[in-house]
Structures are given as structure tokens and as C-alpha cells.
Amino acid sequence: MFGIPTRGLIVIGVLVGAGVMYAANGGKPMGSADASTICRMTVTADVLNVRSGPADTQPIVSTMQRDAVTRAERKVENGYRMLDTGRWVNEEFVAPTSDSECKAT
């Protein structure tokens, strides 16, 4: 095609794909994360129950101590913030760390 060897077309395709992914990620390499894209929460209660779902009626799967810091999702449902699949905490008893962005969705 256009007199370019197949190997050359593959290299061009890979470079174009990488450029598109770089641009789609806001000019940062894929997989890079700065503090503003990570949500981390600090526990403000003496002991915080981690529940299997977003409600007081859901079973407790673990607990966290005051000042513990954990990664969290931006998902908030029924007043509960999702930490990870099957791990929810009452939003009232956690606060975003000063170096993270945790706007609820």
C-alpha cells in the first residue's frame, strides 16, 4: 500500500494508536495517575463499620480505625461511599485527604 512495507505500516499504526491514547488521557501516559485523579478517604469515626452494601442493614465485612486512610471510589449511594466492590462506608464518617479529589458521582 503506497509503497510502504507491511512492517512500516504496523509501526505507523502502533504510533498513531499510542498518540490517540495519550491524547484521550489528557496528555499523560496511560496508567499514570496523579493525586487529583485518585480518591483517598480518612476515617473520622473511632471505629468505622465497612459494610457489604450501601445501607445500615447490610452485613459488616470489616472495621477501620480512626485516621486510617483508604482508596475509595467516587460512587456514593444512599449516603454510603463505595470503597471497592462489596465494601461501603457511611459517608458521614470519612473525609477526603487533602491531596485527593473525591467528588461523588
PDB file of C-alpha atoms in Angstrom:
ATOM      1  CA  MET A   1       0.000   0.000   0.000  1.00  0.00           C
ATOM      2  CA  PHE A   2       1.526   3.338  -1.082  1.00  0.00           C
ATOM      3  CA  GLY A   3       4.828   1.546  -1.498  1.00  0.00           C
ATOM      4  CA  ILE A   4       5.318   1.250   2.293  1.00  0.00           C
ATOM      5  CA  PRO A   5       6.354  -2.197   3.562  1.00  0.00           C
ATOM      6  CA  THR A   6       3.881  -4.015   5.830  1.00  0.00           C
ATOM      7  CA  ARG A   7       6.245  -3.733   8.804  1.00  0.00           C
ATOM      8  CA  GLY A   8       6.329   0.059   8.325  1.00  0.00           C
ATOM      9  CA  LEU A   9       2.516   0.242   8.271  1.00  0.00           C
ATOM     10  CA  ILE A  10       2.362  -1.726  11.525  1.00  0.00           C
ATOM     11  CA  VAL A  11       4.833   0.648  13.204  1.00  0.00           C
ATOM     12  CA  ILE A  12       2.871   3.669  11.972  1.00  0.00           C
ATOM     13  CA  GLY A  13      -0.380   2.123  13.224  1.00  0.00           C
ATOM     14  CA  VAL A  14       1.077   1.463  16.678  1.00  0.00           C
ATOM     15  CA  LEU A  15       2.428   5.006  16.932  1.00  0.00           C
ATOM     16  CA  VAL A  16      -0.891   6.531  15.845  1.00  0.00           C
ATOM     17  CA  GLY A  17      -2.764   4.340  18.353  1.00  0.00           C
ATOM     18  CA  ALA A  18      -0.409   5.351  21.171  1.00  0.00           C
ATOM     19  CA  GLY A  19      -0.843   9.011  20.231  1.00  0.00           C
ATOM     20  CA  VAL A  20      -4.625   8.706  20.329  1.00  0.00           C
ATOM     21  CA  MET A  21      -4.498   7.009  23.745  1.00  0.00           C
ATOM     22  CA  TYR A  22      -2.104   9.687  25.040  1.00  0.00           C
ATOM     23  CA  ALA A  23      -4.419  12.468  23.849  1.00  0.00           C
ATOM     24  CA  ALA A  24      -7.502  10.737  25.277  1.00  0.00           C
ATOM     25  CA  ASN A  25      -5.779  10.525  28.674  1.00  0.00           C
ATOM     26  CA  GLY A  26      -5.283  14.286  28.844  1.00  0.00           C
ATOM     27  CA  GLY A  27      -1.671  14.261  27.705  1.00  0.00           C
ATOM     28  CA  LYS A  28      -0.487  11.831  30.370  1.00  0.00           C
ATOM     29  CA  PRO A  29       0.911   8.380  29.663  1.00  0.00           C
ATOM     30  CA  MET A  30      -1.655   5.602  30.038  1.00  0.00           C
ATOM     31  CA  GLY A  31      -1.697   4.163  33.538  1.00  0.00           C
ATOM     32  CA  SER A  32      -0.299   7.328  35.085  1.00  0.00           C
ATOM     33  CA  ALA A  33      -2.278   8.810  37.908  1.00  0.00           C
ATOM     34  CA  ASP A  34      -1.649  11.977  39.808  1.00  0.00           C
ATOM     35  CA  ALA A  35      -3.146  12.827  43.202  1.00  0.00           C
ATOM     36  CA  SER A  36      -6.056  14.708  41.652  1.00  0.00           C
ATOM     37  CA  THR A  37      -7.366  11.577  39.945  1.00  0.00           C
ATOM     38  CA  ILE A  38      -7.152   9.319  42.993  1.00  0.00           C
ATOM     39  CA  CYS A  39      -9.782   9.375  45.710  1.00  0.00           C
ATOM     40  CA  ARG A  40      -8.460   8.640  49.197  1.00  0.00           C
ATOM     41  CA  MET A  41     -10.527   8.948  52.347  1.00  0.00           C
ATOM     42  CA  THR A  42      -9.551   9.294  56.017  1.00  0.00           C
ATOM     43  CA  VAL A  43     -11.715   7.691  58.706  1.00  0.00           C
ATOM     44  CA  THR A  44     -13.102  10.283  61.153  1.00  0.00           C
ATOM     45  CA  ALA A  45     -15.000   7.903  63.482  1.00  0.00           C
ATOM     46  CA  ASP A  46     -13.304   5.994  66.311  1.00  0.00           C
ATOM     47  CA  VAL A  47     -14.284   2.707  64.628  1.00  0.00           C
ATOM     48  CA  LEU A  48     -15.951   2.611  61.225  1.00  0.00           C
ATOM     49  CA  ASN A  49     -18.014  -0.344  60.046  1.00  0.00           C
ATOM     50  CA  VAL A  50     -17.338  -1.411  56.466  1.00  0.00           C
ATOM     51  CA  ARG A  51     -20.485  -2.961  55.036  1.00  0.00           C
ATOM     52  CA  SER A  52     -21.187  -5.232  52.090  1.00  0.00           C
ATOM     53  CA  GLY A  53     -23.685  -2.779  50.615  1.00  0.00           C
ATOM     54  CA  PRO A  54     -24.883   0.836  50.901  1.00  0.00           C
ATOM     55  CA  ALA A  55     -27.225   0.532  53.903  1.00  0.00           C
ATOM     56  CA  ASP A  56     -27.199   0.142  57.697  1.00  0.00           C
ATOM     57  CA  THR A  57     -28.926  -3.214  57.242  1.00  0.00           C
ATOM     58  CA  GLN A  58     -26.075  -4.695  55.189  1.00  0.00           C
ATOM     59  CA  PRO A  59     -23.668  -7.072  56.952  1.00  0.00           C
ATOM     60  CA  ILE A  60     -20.416  -5.682  58.389  1.00  0.00           C
ATOM     61  CA  VAL A  61     -17.451  -7.143  56.485  1.00  0.00           C
ATOM     62  CA  SER A  62     -14.677  -5.349  58.411  1.00  0.00           C
ATOM     63  CA  THR A  63     -13.910  -2.284  60.506  1.00  0.00           C
ATOM     64  CA  MET A  64     -11.454   0.596  60.188  1.00  0.00           C
ATOM     65  CA  GLN A  65      -9.832   2.675  62.942  1.00  0.00           C
ATOM     66  CA  ARG A  66      -9.793   6.483  63.228  1.00  0.00           C
ATOM     67  CA  ASP A  67      -7.254   8.171  60.900  1.00  0.00           C
ATOM     68  CA  ALA A  68      -6.972   5.105  58.645  1.00  0.00           C
ATOM     69  CA  VAL A  69      -6.556   6.157  55.008  1.00  0.00           C
ATOM     70  CA  THR A  70      -8.042   4.103  52.191  1.00  0.00           C
ATOM     71  CA  ARG A  71      -8.632   4.379  48.470  1.00  0.00           C
ATOM     72  CA  ALA A  72     -12.248   4.955  47.575  1.00  0.00           C
ATOM     73  CA  GLU A  73     -14.464   5.186  44.537  1.00  0.00           C
ATOM     74  CA  ARG A  74     -16.375   8.335  43.670  1.00  0.00           C
ATOM     75  CA  LYS A  75     -19.647   6.418  43.844  1.00  0.00           C
ATOM     76  CA  VAL A  76     -21.968   7.447  46.696  1.00  0.00           C
ATOM     77  CA  GLU A  77     -25.313   5.735  47.127  1.00  0.00           C
ATOM     78  CA  ASN A  78     -27.859   6.138  49.936  1.00  0.00           C
ATOM     79  CA  GLY A  79     -25.289   8.145  51.979  1.00  0.00           C
ATOM     80  CA  TYR A  80     -22.634   5.429  51.645  1.00  0.00           C
ATOM     81  CA  ARG A  81     -19.336   5.726  49.789  1.00  0.00           C
ATOM     82  CA  MET A  82     -18.071   2.737  47.853  1.00  0.00           C
ATOM     83  CA  LEU A  83     -14.508   1.772  48.737  1.00  0.00           C
ATOM     84  CA  ASP A  84     -14.372  -1.257  46.485  1.00  0.00           C
ATOM     85  CA  THR A  85     -16.744  -3.958  45.291  1.00  0.00           C
ATOM     86  CA  GLY A  86     -18.637  -5.203  48.344  1.00  0.00           C
ATOM     87  CA  ARG A  87     -17.094  -2.572  50.652  1.00  0.00           C
ATOM     88  CA  TRP A  88     -19.137   0.510  51.624  1.00  0.00           C
ATOM     89  CA  VAL A  89     -18.800   3.051  54.452  1.00  0.00           C
ATOM     90  CA  ASN A  90     -21.123   5.719  55.804  1.00  0.00           C
ATOM     91  CA  GLU A  91     -20.110   8.952  54.031  1.00  0.00           C
ATOM     92  CA  GLU A  92     -20.637  10.870  57.293  1.00  0.00           C
ATOM     93  CA  PHE A  93     -17.603   9.205  58.896  1.00  0.00           C
ATOM     94  CA  VAL A  94     -14.954   9.687  56.183  1.00  0.00           C
ATOM     95  CA  ALA A  95     -13.306  12.768  54.717  1.00  0.00           C
ATOM     96  CA  PRO A  96     -11.184  13.187  51.580  1.00  0.00           C
ATOM     97  CA  THR A  97      -7.452  13.524  52.177  1.00  0.00           C
ATOM     98  CA  SER A  98      -6.033  16.949  51.369  1.00  0.00           C
ATOM     99  CA  ASP A  99      -4.233  15.624  48.284  1.00  0.00           C
ATOM    100  CA  SER A 100      -7.115  13.789  46.607  1.00  0.00           C
ATOM    101  CA  GLU A 101     -10.216  14.518  44.589  1.00  0.00           C
ATOM    102  CA  CYS A 102     -13.328  12.633  45.700  1.00  0.00           C
ATOM    103  CA  LYS A 103     -16.359  14.345  44.201  1.00  0.00           C
ATOM    104  CA  ALA A 104     -19.283  11.964  44.453  1.00  0.00           C
ATOM    105  CA  THR A 105     -20.995  10.614  41.376  1.00  0.00           C
TER     106      THR A 105
END
